[in-house]
Every structure is written in C-alpha cells, then in structure tokens.
mmCIF file with all atom_site columns, C-alpha atoms in Angstrom:
data_model
loop_
_atom_site.group_PDB
_atom_site.id
_atom_site.type_symbol
_atom_site.label_atom_id
_atom_site.label_alt_id
_atom_site.label_comp_id
_atom_site.label_asym_id
_atom_site.label_entity_id
_atom_site.label_seq_id
_atom_site.pdbx_PDB_ins_code
_atom_site.Cartn_x
_atom_site.Cartn_y
_atom_site.Cartn_z
_atom_site.occupancy
_atom_site.B_iso_or_equiv
_atom_site.pdbx_formal_charge
_atom_site.auth_seq_id
_atom_site.auth_comp_id
_atom_site.auth_asym_id
_atom_site.auth_atom_id
_atom_site.pdbx_PDB_model_num
ATOM 1   C CA . MET A 1 1   ? 71.926  119.485 142.705 1.00 0.00 ? 7   MET A CA 1
ATOM 2   C CA . ALA A 1 2   ? 72.187  119.068 138.991 1.00 0.00 ? 8   ALA A CA 1
ATOM 3   C CA . GLU A 1 3   ? 75.485  119.933 137.376 1.00 0.00 ? 9   GLU A CA 1
ATOM 4   C CA . THR A 1 4   ? 73.854  122.768 135.437 1.00 0.00 ? 10  THR A CA 1
ATOM 5   C CA . ASP A 1 5   ? 72.386  124.228 138.671 1.00 0.00 ? 11  ASP A CA 1
ATOM 6   C CA . PHE A 1 6   ? 75.849  124.313 140.180 1.00 0.00 ? 12  PHE A CA 1
ATOM 7   C CA . ILE A 1 7   ? 77.374  125.990 137.147 1.00 0.00 ? 13  ILE A CA 1
ATOM 8   C CA . LYS A 1 8   ? 74.609  128.590 136.738 1.00 0.00 ? 14  LYS A CA 1
ATOM 9   C CA . LYS A 1 9   ? 74.376  129.670 140.371 1.00 0.00 ? 15  LYS A CA 1
ATOM 10  C CA . THR A 1 10  ? 76.840  132.327 141.418 1.00 0.00 ? 16  THR A CA 1
ATOM 11  C CA . LEU A 1 11  ? 78.329  131.158 144.697 1.00 0.00 ? 17  LEU A CA 1
ATOM 12  C CA . ARG A 1 12  ? 79.014  133.652 147.459 1.00 0.00 ? 18  ARG A CA 1
ATOM 13  C CA . ILE A 1 13  ? 82.373  132.566 148.825 1.00 0.00 ? 19  ILE A CA 1
ATOM 14  C CA . LEU A 1 14  ? 84.280  133.935 151.811 1.00 0.00 ? 20  LEU A CA 1
ATOM 15  C CA . HIS A 1 15  ? 87.990  133.267 151.349 1.00 0.00 ? 21  HIS A CA 1
ATOM 16  C CA . LEU A 1 16  ? 90.411  133.737 154.239 1.00 0.00 ? 22  LEU A CA 1
ATOM 17  C CA . GLU A 1 17  ? 93.862  133.972 152.687 1.00 0.00 ? 23  GLU A CA 1
ATOM 18  C CA . ASP A 1 18  ? 96.774  136.216 153.648 1.00 0.00 ? 24  ASP A CA 1
ATOM 19  C CA . ASN A 1 19  ? 98.680  135.682 150.382 1.00 0.00 ? 25  ASN A CA 1
ATOM 20  C CA . PRO A 1 20  ? 97.111  137.656 147.492 1.00 0.00 ? 26  PRO A CA 1
ATOM 21  C CA . ARG A 1 21  ? 98.808  135.410 144.928 1.00 0.00 ? 27  ARG A CA 1
ATOM 22  C CA . ASP A 1 22  ? 97.291  132.272 146.456 1.00 0.00 ? 28  ASP A CA 1
ATOM 23  C CA . ALA A 1 23  ? 93.882  133.971 146.615 1.00 0.00 ? 29  ALA A CA 1
ATOM 24  C CA . ALA A 1 24  ? 94.107  134.834 142.915 1.00 0.00 ? 30  ALA A CA 1
ATOM 25  C CA . LEU A 1 25  ? 95.259  131.303 142.057 1.00 0.00 ? 31  LEU A CA 1
ATOM 26  C CA . ILE A 1 26  ? 92.227  129.770 143.771 1.00 0.00 ? 32  ILE A CA 1
ATOM 27  C CA . GLN A 1 27  ? 89.821  132.233 142.172 1.00 0.00 ? 33  GLN A CA 1
ATOM 28  C CA . ASP A 1 28  ? 91.350  131.565 138.749 1.00 0.00 ? 34  ASP A CA 1
ATOM 29  C CA . LYS A 1 29  ? 91.047  127.792 139.274 1.00 0.00 ? 35  LYS A CA 1
ATOM 30  C CA . LEU A 1 30  ? 87.355  128.071 140.198 1.00 0.00 ? 36  LEU A CA 1
ATOM 31  C CA . GLU A 1 31  ? 86.549  130.339 137.262 1.00 0.00 ? 37  GLU A CA 1
ATOM 32  C CA . ALA A 1 32  ? 88.591  128.273 134.775 1.00 0.00 ? 38  ALA A CA 1
ATOM 33  C CA . GLU A 1 33  ? 86.482  125.239 135.663 1.00 0.00 ? 39  GLU A CA 1
ATOM 34  C CA . GLY A 1 34  ? 83.199  127.082 135.211 1.00 0.00 ? 40  GLY A CA 1
ATOM 35  C CA . VAL A 1 35  ? 82.351  127.943 138.803 1.00 0.00 ? 41  VAL A CA 1
ATOM 36  C CA . LEU A 1 36  ? 80.572  131.292 138.887 1.00 0.00 ? 42  LEU A CA 1
ATOM 37  C CA . CYS A 1 37  ? 81.584  132.967 142.109 1.00 0.00 ? 43  CYS A CA 1
ATOM 38  C CA . ASN A 1 38  ? 81.567  136.226 143.968 1.00 0.00 ? 44  ASN A CA 1
ATOM 39  C CA . ILE A 1 39  ? 84.499  135.950 146.342 1.00 0.00 ? 45  ILE A CA 1
ATOM 40  C CA . VAL A 1 40  ? 85.029  138.132 149.379 1.00 0.00 ? 46  VAL A CA 1
ATOM 41  C CA . HIS A 1 41  ? 88.741  137.958 150.199 1.00 0.00 ? 47  HIS A CA 1
ATOM 42  C CA . VAL A 1 42  ? 89.881  138.683 153.737 1.00 0.00 ? 48  VAL A CA 1
ATOM 43  C CA . SER A 1 43  ? 93.369  138.306 155.112 1.00 0.00 ? 49  SER A CA 1
ATOM 44  C CA . ASP A 1 44  ? 92.975  138.348 158.881 1.00 0.00 ? 50  ASP A CA 1
ATOM 45  C CA . ARG A 1 45  ? 90.757  137.522 161.839 1.00 0.00 ? 51  ARG A CA 1
ATOM 46  C CA . GLU A 1 46  ? 89.061  140.919 161.975 1.00 0.00 ? 52  GLU A CA 1
ATOM 47  C CA . GLY A 1 47  ? 88.140  140.858 158.295 1.00 0.00 ? 53  GLY A CA 1
ATOM 48  C CA . PHE A 1 48  ? 86.897  137.282 158.553 1.00 0.00 ? 54  PHE A CA 1
ATOM 49  C CA . HIS A 1 49  ? 84.735  138.072 161.578 1.00 0.00 ? 55  HIS A CA 1
ATOM 50  C CA . ALA A 1 50  ? 83.305  141.213 159.967 1.00 0.00 ? 56  ALA A CA 1
ATOM 51  C CA . ALA A 1 51  ? 82.477  139.386 156.725 1.00 0.00 ? 57  ALA A CA 1
ATOM 52  C CA . LEU A 1 52  ? 80.698  136.556 158.571 1.00 0.00 ? 58  LEU A CA 1
ATOM 53  C CA . ASN A 1 53  ? 78.620  139.148 160.424 1.00 0.00 ? 59  ASN A CA 1
ATOM 54  C CA . ARG A 1 54  ? 77.886  141.201 157.310 1.00 0.00 ? 60  ARG A CA 1
ATOM 55  C CA . GLN A 1 55  ? 76.490  138.580 154.936 1.00 0.00 ? 61  GLN A CA 1
ATOM 56  C CA . THR A 1 56  ? 75.644  134.926 154.443 1.00 0.00 ? 62  THR A CA 1
ATOM 57  C CA . PHE A 1 57  ? 77.921  132.800 152.295 1.00 0.00 ? 63  PHE A CA 1
ATOM 58  C CA . ASP A 1 58  ? 77.397  129.624 150.285 1.00 0.00 ? 64  ASP A CA 1
ATOM 59  C CA . LEU A 1 59  ? 80.929  128.449 151.067 1.00 0.00 ? 65  LEU A CA 1
ATOM 60  C CA . VAL A 1 60  ? 83.942  129.373 153.172 1.00 0.00 ? 66  VAL A CA 1
ATOM 61  C CA . LEU A 1 61  ? 87.475  128.655 151.997 1.00 0.00 ? 67  LEU A CA 1
ATOM 62  C CA . SER A 1 62  ? 90.016  129.085 154.768 1.00 0.00 ? 68  SER A CA 1
ATOM 63  C CA . ASP A 1 63  ? 93.776  129.001 154.716 1.00 0.00 ? 69  ASP A CA 1
ATOM 64  C CA . TYR A 1 64  ? 95.099  127.052 157.684 1.00 0.00 ? 70  TYR A CA 1
ATOM 65  C CA . ASN A 1 65  ? 98.165  129.190 158.316 1.00 0.00 ? 71  ASN A CA 1
ATOM 66  C CA . VAL A 1 66  ? 97.270  132.854 158.753 1.00 0.00 ? 72  VAL A CA 1
ATOM 67  C CA . PRO A 1 67  ? 99.657  135.065 160.753 1.00 0.00 ? 73  PRO A CA 1
ATOM 68  C CA . ASP A 1 68  ? 98.672  135.252 164.431 1.00 0.00 ? 74  ASP A CA 1
ATOM 69  C CA . TRP A 1 69  ? 95.723  132.925 163.841 1.00 0.00 ? 75  TRP A CA 1
ATOM 70  C CA . ASP A 1 70  ? 95.094  129.401 162.655 1.00 0.00 ? 76  ASP A CA 1
ATOM 71  C CA . GLY A 1 71  ? 92.647  127.482 160.555 1.00 0.00 ? 77  GLY A CA 1
ATOM 72  C CA . ALA A 1 72  ? 91.117  125.683 163.533 1.00 0.00 ? 78  ALA A CA 1
ATOM 73  C CA . ALA A 1 73  ? 90.090  128.993 165.115 1.00 0.00 ? 79  ALA A CA 1
ATOM 74  C CA . ALA A 1 74  ? 88.764  130.273 161.779 1.00 0.00 ? 80  ALA A CA 1
ATOM 75  C CA . LEU A 1 75  ? 86.814  127.060 161.299 1.00 0.00 ? 81  LEU A CA 1
ATOM 76  C CA . LYS A 1 76  ? 85.285  127.337 164.779 1.00 0.00 ? 82  LYS A CA 1
ATOM 77  C CA . MET A 1 77  ? 84.273  130.946 164.100 1.00 0.00 ? 83  MET A CA 1
ATOM 78  C CA . ALA A 1 78  ? 82.689  130.054 160.758 1.00 0.00 ? 84  ALA A CA 1
ATOM 79  C CA . ARG A 1 79  ? 80.776  127.131 162.313 1.00 0.00 ? 85  ARG A CA 1
ATOM 80  C CA . GLU A 1 80  ? 79.494  129.396 165.122 1.00 0.00 ? 86  GLU A CA 1
ATOM 81  C CA . LYS A 1 81  ? 78.461  132.288 162.870 1.00 0.00 ? 87  LYS A CA 1
ATOM 82  C CA . GLN A 1 82  ? 77.128  130.334 159.890 1.00 0.00 ? 88  GLN A CA 1
ATOM 83  C CA . PRO A 1 83  ? 76.663  126.691 160.906 1.00 0.00 ? 89  PRO A CA 1
ATOM 84  C CA . ALA A 1 84  ? 74.959  125.645 157.666 1.00 0.00 ? 90  ALA A CA 1
ATOM 85  C CA . THR A 1 85  ? 77.772  126.974 155.471 1.00 0.00 ? 91  THR A CA 1
ATOM 86  C CA . PRO A 1 86  ? 80.325  124.382 154.361 1.00 0.00 ? 92  PRO A CA 1
ATOM 87  C CA . VAL A 1 87  ? 83.979  125.140 155.106 1.00 0.00 ? 93  VAL A CA 1
ATOM 88  C CA . ILE A 1 88  ? 86.909  123.850 153.083 1.00 0.00 ? 94  ILE A CA 1
ATOM 89  C CA . VAL A 1 89  ? 90.357  124.301 154.588 1.00 0.00 ? 95  VAL A CA 1
ATOM 90  C CA . VAL A 1 90  ? 93.104  125.000 152.061 1.00 0.00 ? 96  VAL A CA 1
ATOM 91  C CA . SER A 1 91  ? 96.722  125.050 153.164 1.00 0.00 ? 97  SER A CA 1
ATOM 92  C CA . GLY A 1 92  ? 100.212 125.142 151.782 1.00 0.00 ? 98  GLY A CA 1
ATOM 93  C CA . SER A 1 93  ? 101.373 122.690 154.410 1.00 0.00 ? 99  SER A CA 1
ATOM 94  C CA . LEU A 1 94  ? 98.812  120.814 156.396 1.00 0.00 ? 100 LEU A CA 1
ATOM 95  C CA . GLU A 1 95  ? 99.947  117.946 158.566 1.00 0.00 ? 101 GLU A CA 1
ATOM 96  C CA . GLU A 1 96  ? 97.735  114.878 158.813 1.00 0.00 ? 102 GLU A CA 1
ATOM 97  C CA . GLU A 1 97  ? 96.959  115.644 162.465 1.00 0.00 ? 103 GLU A CA 1
ATOM 98  C CA . GLU A 1 98  ? 95.814  119.172 161.566 1.00 0.00 ? 104 GLU A CA 1
ATOM 99  C CA . ALA A 1 99  ? 93.658  117.838 158.732 1.00 0.00 ? 105 ALA A CA 1
ATOM 100 C CA . VAL A 1 100 ? 91.972  115.338 161.058 1.00 0.00 ? 106 VAL A CA 1
ATOM 101 C CA . GLN A 1 101 ? 91.391  118.105 163.609 1.00 0.00 ? 107 GLN A CA 1
ATOM 102 C CA . CYS A 1 102 ? 89.740  120.253 160.924 1.00 0.00 ? 108 CYS A CA 1
ATOM 103 C CA . LEU A 1 103 ? 87.403  117.423 159.946 1.00 0.00 ? 109 LEU A CA 1
ATOM 104 C CA . GLN A 1 104 ? 86.549  116.806 163.602 1.00 0.00 ? 110 GLN A CA 1
ATOM 105 C CA . LEU A 1 105 ? 85.736  120.507 164.006 1.00 0.00 ? 111 LEU A CA 1
ATOM 106 C CA . GLY A 1 106 ? 83.312  120.356 161.097 1.00 0.00 ? 112 GLY A CA 1
ATOM 107 C CA . ALA A 1 107 ? 85.295  121.111 157.958 1.00 0.00 ? 113 ALA A CA 1
ATOM 108 C CA . THR A 1 108 ? 83.754  119.618 154.844 1.00 0.00 ? 114 THR A CA 1
ATOM 109 C CA . ASP A 1 109 ? 87.159  118.938 153.320 1.00 0.00 ? 115 ASP A CA 1
ATOM 110 C CA . TYR A 1 110 ? 90.784  120.014 153.339 1.00 0.00 ? 116 TYR A CA 1
ATOM 111 C CA . LEU A 1 111 ? 93.067  120.617 150.400 1.00 0.00 ? 117 LEU A CA 1
ATOM 112 C CA . ILE A 1 112 ? 96.732  121.225 149.839 1.00 0.00 ? 118 ILE A CA 1
ATOM 113 C CA . LYS A 1 113 ? 97.445  124.329 147.734 1.00 0.00 ? 119 LYS A CA 1
ATOM 114 C CA . HIS A 1 114 ? 99.845  122.548 145.397 1.00 0.00 ? 120 HIS A CA 1
ATOM 115 C CA . ARG A 1 115 ? 97.141  119.924 144.637 1.00 0.00 ? 121 ARG A CA 1
ATOM 116 C CA . LEU A 1 116 ? 94.241  122.134 143.597 1.00 0.00 ? 122 LEU A CA 1
ATOM 117 C CA . GLU A 1 117 ? 92.878  119.640 141.074 1.00 0.00 ? 123 GLU A CA 1
ATOM 118 C CA . ARG A 1 118 ? 90.545  118.583 143.912 1.00 0.00 ? 124 ARG A CA 1
ATOM 119 C CA . LEU A 1 119 ? 89.248  122.130 144.507 1.00 0.00 ? 125 LEU A CA 1
ATOM 120 C CA . VAL A 1 120 ? 86.230  122.191 142.197 1.00 0.00 ? 126 VAL A CA 1
ATOM 121 C CA . PRO A 1 121 ? 85.110  118.625 143.008 1.00 0.00 ? 127 PRO A CA 1
ATOM 122 C CA . ALA A 1 122 ? 85.390  119.479 146.727 1.00 0.00 ? 128 ALA A CA 1
ATOM 123 C CA . VAL A 1 123 ? 83.342  122.657 146.220 1.00 0.00 ? 129 VAL A CA 1
ATOM 124 C CA . ARG A 1 124 ? 80.688  120.737 144.306 1.00 0.00 ? 130 ARG A CA 1
ATOM 125 C CA . ARG A 1 125 ? 80.509  118.029 146.958 1.00 0.00 ? 131 ARG A CA 1
ATOM 126 C CA . ALA A 1 126 ? 80.301  120.609 149.759 1.00 0.00 ? 132 ALA A CA 1
ATOM 127 C CA . ARG A 1 127 ? 77.375  122.342 148.066 1.00 0.00 ? 133 ARG A CA 1
ATOM 128 C CA . VAL A 1 128 ? 75.513  119.073 147.454 1.00 0.00 ? 134 VAL A CA 1
ATOM 129 C CA . GLU A 1 129 ? 76.011  118.014 151.084 1.00 0.00 ? 135 GLU A CA 1
ATOM 130 C CA . ALA A 1 130 ? 74.821  121.413 152.348 1.00 0.00 ? 136 ALA A CA 1
ATOM 131 C CA . ARG A 1 131 ? 71.730  121.174 150.174 1.00 0.00 ? 137 ARG A CA 1
ATOM 132 C CA . GLU A 1 132 ? 70.973  117.678 151.463 1.00 0.00 ? 138 GLU A CA 1
ATOM 133 C CA . ARG A 1 133 ? 71.339  118.812 155.088 1.00 0.00 ? 139 ARG A CA 1
ATOM 134 C CA . ARG A 1 134 ? 68.852  121.640 154.503 1.00 0.00 ? 140 ARG A CA 1
ATOM 135 C CA . LYS A 1 135 ? 66.292  119.133 153.202 1.00 0.00 ? 141 LYS A CA 1
#
C-alpha cells in the first residue's frame, strides 16, 4: 500500500478502551500523524461484541486491562468475528508474558500506552500485512 493510499483512506477502527482519556489520546495521536480514521469507542465486553457484529473494521485496537475482562479474551473474540482484521493490543502495563500470549493468539502487535510513538507505524504495518494476506 502506498503511503498516500494509507493517508487518504479513512480507516474504520474499533477501539476497546475503558478510560476515555486514553481513548482520546490515541485518537489524537493517530490524527496528528495524518491517519484519517472513524473510531468506534467501546468500553466493555458487550459493546465490543455488539460492534464486531454490527460492522466490519479495518483495524481493532484493544486495551489489555479492561475491568472484568482481559485483552486475551477480546483478541480471541475479534479473531473469531473478523479474522481478517488486524488487532493491535495497547496497554498501560503489559508484561512480557502477556505480550507473547497476545502475539500467539494472533495480535499483529502490542504497544505500551506511554510509548505511543510506535502507534502509527504499527497501524501502517498492520494494514499492509492485512492487504498482503488478502492477495
């Protein structure tokens, strides 16, 4: 995917995040770096499940630590409902073992919230990989 294709296409992103401030921070980071996006924010399992059933997304961003639920379960649900959609796990505190588990379950990448400089490159890479898989 050419850089201009990525910038011009509005990405449909499902973002599971229980902290509105963190959700806004991620959206601001994407937009500040030129990523056009339409983000559906959900904060719990029910909202995540409903959104996955309601529409198709280009990308899923999932917090790892959501009250009464975890990123591994969210990742499994996303992979079951929309297997071609890349999933990036974003967490405030993700242990190495949890990160490895996420990758084994099919996550495209994982990021730490306080190191979001990798967010846009990870999104770009996820989209390119998804496009290549479809070919």
